[in-house]
mmCIF file of C-alpha atoms in Angstrom:
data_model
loop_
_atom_site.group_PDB
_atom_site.id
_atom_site.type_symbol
_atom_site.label_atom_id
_atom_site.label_comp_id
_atom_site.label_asym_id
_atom_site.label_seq_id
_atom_site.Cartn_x
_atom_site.Cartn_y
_atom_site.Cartn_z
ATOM 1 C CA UNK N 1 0.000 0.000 0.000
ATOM 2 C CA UNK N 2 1.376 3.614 -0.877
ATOM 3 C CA UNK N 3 -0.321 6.407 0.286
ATOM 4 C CA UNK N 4 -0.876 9.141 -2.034
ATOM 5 C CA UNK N 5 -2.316 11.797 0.771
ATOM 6 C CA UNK N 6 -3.967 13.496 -1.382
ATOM 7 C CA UNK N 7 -2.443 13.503 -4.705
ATOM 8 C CA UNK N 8 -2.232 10.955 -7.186
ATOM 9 C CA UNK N 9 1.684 10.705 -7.128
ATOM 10 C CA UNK N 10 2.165 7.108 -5.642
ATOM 11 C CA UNK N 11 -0.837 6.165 -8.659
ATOM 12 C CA UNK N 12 0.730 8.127 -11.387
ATOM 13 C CA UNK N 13 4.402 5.835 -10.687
ATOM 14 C CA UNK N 14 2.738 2.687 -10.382
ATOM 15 C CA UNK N 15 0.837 3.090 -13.613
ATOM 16 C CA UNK N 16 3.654 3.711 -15.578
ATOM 17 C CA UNK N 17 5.457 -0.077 -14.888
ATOM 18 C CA UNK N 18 1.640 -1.692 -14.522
ATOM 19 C CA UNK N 19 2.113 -4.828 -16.433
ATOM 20 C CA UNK N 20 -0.996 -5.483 -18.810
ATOM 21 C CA UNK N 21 -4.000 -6.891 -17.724
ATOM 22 C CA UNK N 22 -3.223 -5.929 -14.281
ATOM 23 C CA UNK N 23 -5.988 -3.655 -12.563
ATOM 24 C CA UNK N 24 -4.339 -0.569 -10.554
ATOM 25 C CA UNK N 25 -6.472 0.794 -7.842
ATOM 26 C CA UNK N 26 -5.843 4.026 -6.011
ATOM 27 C CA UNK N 27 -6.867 3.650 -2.513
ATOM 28 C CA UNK N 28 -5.835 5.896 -0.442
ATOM 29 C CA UNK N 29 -6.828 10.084 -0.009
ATOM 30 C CA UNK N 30 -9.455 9.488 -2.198
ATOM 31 C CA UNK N 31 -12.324 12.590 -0.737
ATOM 32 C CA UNK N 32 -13.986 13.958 -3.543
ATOM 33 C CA UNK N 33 -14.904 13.423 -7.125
ATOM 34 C CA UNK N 34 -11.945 15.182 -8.291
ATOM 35 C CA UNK N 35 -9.939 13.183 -6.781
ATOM 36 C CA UNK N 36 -11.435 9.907 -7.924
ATOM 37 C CA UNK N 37 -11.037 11.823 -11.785
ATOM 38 C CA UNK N 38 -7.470 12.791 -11.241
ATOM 39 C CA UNK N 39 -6.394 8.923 -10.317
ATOM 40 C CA UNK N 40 -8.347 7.854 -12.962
ATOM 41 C CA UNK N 41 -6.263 10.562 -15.461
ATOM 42 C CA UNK N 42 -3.216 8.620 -13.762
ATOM 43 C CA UNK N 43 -3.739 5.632 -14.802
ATOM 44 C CA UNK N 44 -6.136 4.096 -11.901
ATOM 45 C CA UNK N 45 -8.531 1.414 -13.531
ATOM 46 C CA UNK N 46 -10.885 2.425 -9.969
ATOM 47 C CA UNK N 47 -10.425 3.997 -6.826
ATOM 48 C CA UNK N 48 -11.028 3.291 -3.494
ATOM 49 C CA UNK N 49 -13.332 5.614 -1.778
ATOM 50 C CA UNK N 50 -14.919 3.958 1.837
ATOM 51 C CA UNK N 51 -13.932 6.788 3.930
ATOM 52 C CA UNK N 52 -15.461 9.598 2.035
ATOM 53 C CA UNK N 53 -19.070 7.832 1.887
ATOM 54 C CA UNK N 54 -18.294 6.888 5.489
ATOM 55 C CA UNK N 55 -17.769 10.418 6.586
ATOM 56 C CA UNK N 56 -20.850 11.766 4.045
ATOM 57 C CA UNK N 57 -23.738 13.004 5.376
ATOM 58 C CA UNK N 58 -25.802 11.655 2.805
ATOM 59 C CA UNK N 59 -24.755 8.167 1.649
ATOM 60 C CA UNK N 60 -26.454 7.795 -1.483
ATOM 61 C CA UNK N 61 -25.518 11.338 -2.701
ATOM 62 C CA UNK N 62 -21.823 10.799 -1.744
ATOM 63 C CA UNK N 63 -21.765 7.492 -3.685
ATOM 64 C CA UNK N 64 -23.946 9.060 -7.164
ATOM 65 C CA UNK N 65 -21.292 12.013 -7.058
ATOM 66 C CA UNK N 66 -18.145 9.538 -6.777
ATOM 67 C CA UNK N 67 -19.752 6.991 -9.033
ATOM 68 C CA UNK N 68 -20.026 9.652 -11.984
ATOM 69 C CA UNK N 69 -23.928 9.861 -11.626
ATOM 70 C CA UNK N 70 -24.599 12.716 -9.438
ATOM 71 C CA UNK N 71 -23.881 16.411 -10.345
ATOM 72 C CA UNK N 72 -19.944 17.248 -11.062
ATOM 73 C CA UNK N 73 -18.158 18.661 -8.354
#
């Protein structure tokens, strides 16, 4: 596990040696859409993001705005 704290750093060097058909998943500091759009732009195939809808007031708000279906952030 690397942390990224925030940034997509850790994501961004692990993408570049990811051997293919290997899945690369950015869990860690993922808080808010952009985030989840900026590992993505790195290279992530998905992203982990249980602490944000954890912390989110409104589950099912949290989770259509991370999943792409809710209104951009």
């Amino acid at each position: 596990l690397e942390r990224d704290a925030g940034t997509v750093a850790h994501t961004a060097a692990l993408a570049a040696g990811k051997p293919g058909g290997a899945l690369l998943i950015s869990e860690s500091g993922m808080e808010t859409p952009a985030d989840v759009r900026r590992a993505v732009a790195a290279g992530a195939d998905a992203a982990l993001v249980g602490t944000a809808l954890w912390r989110a007031p409104d589950l099912y708000a949290a989770y259509r705005a991370m999943s792409g279906m809710g209104a951009q952030e």
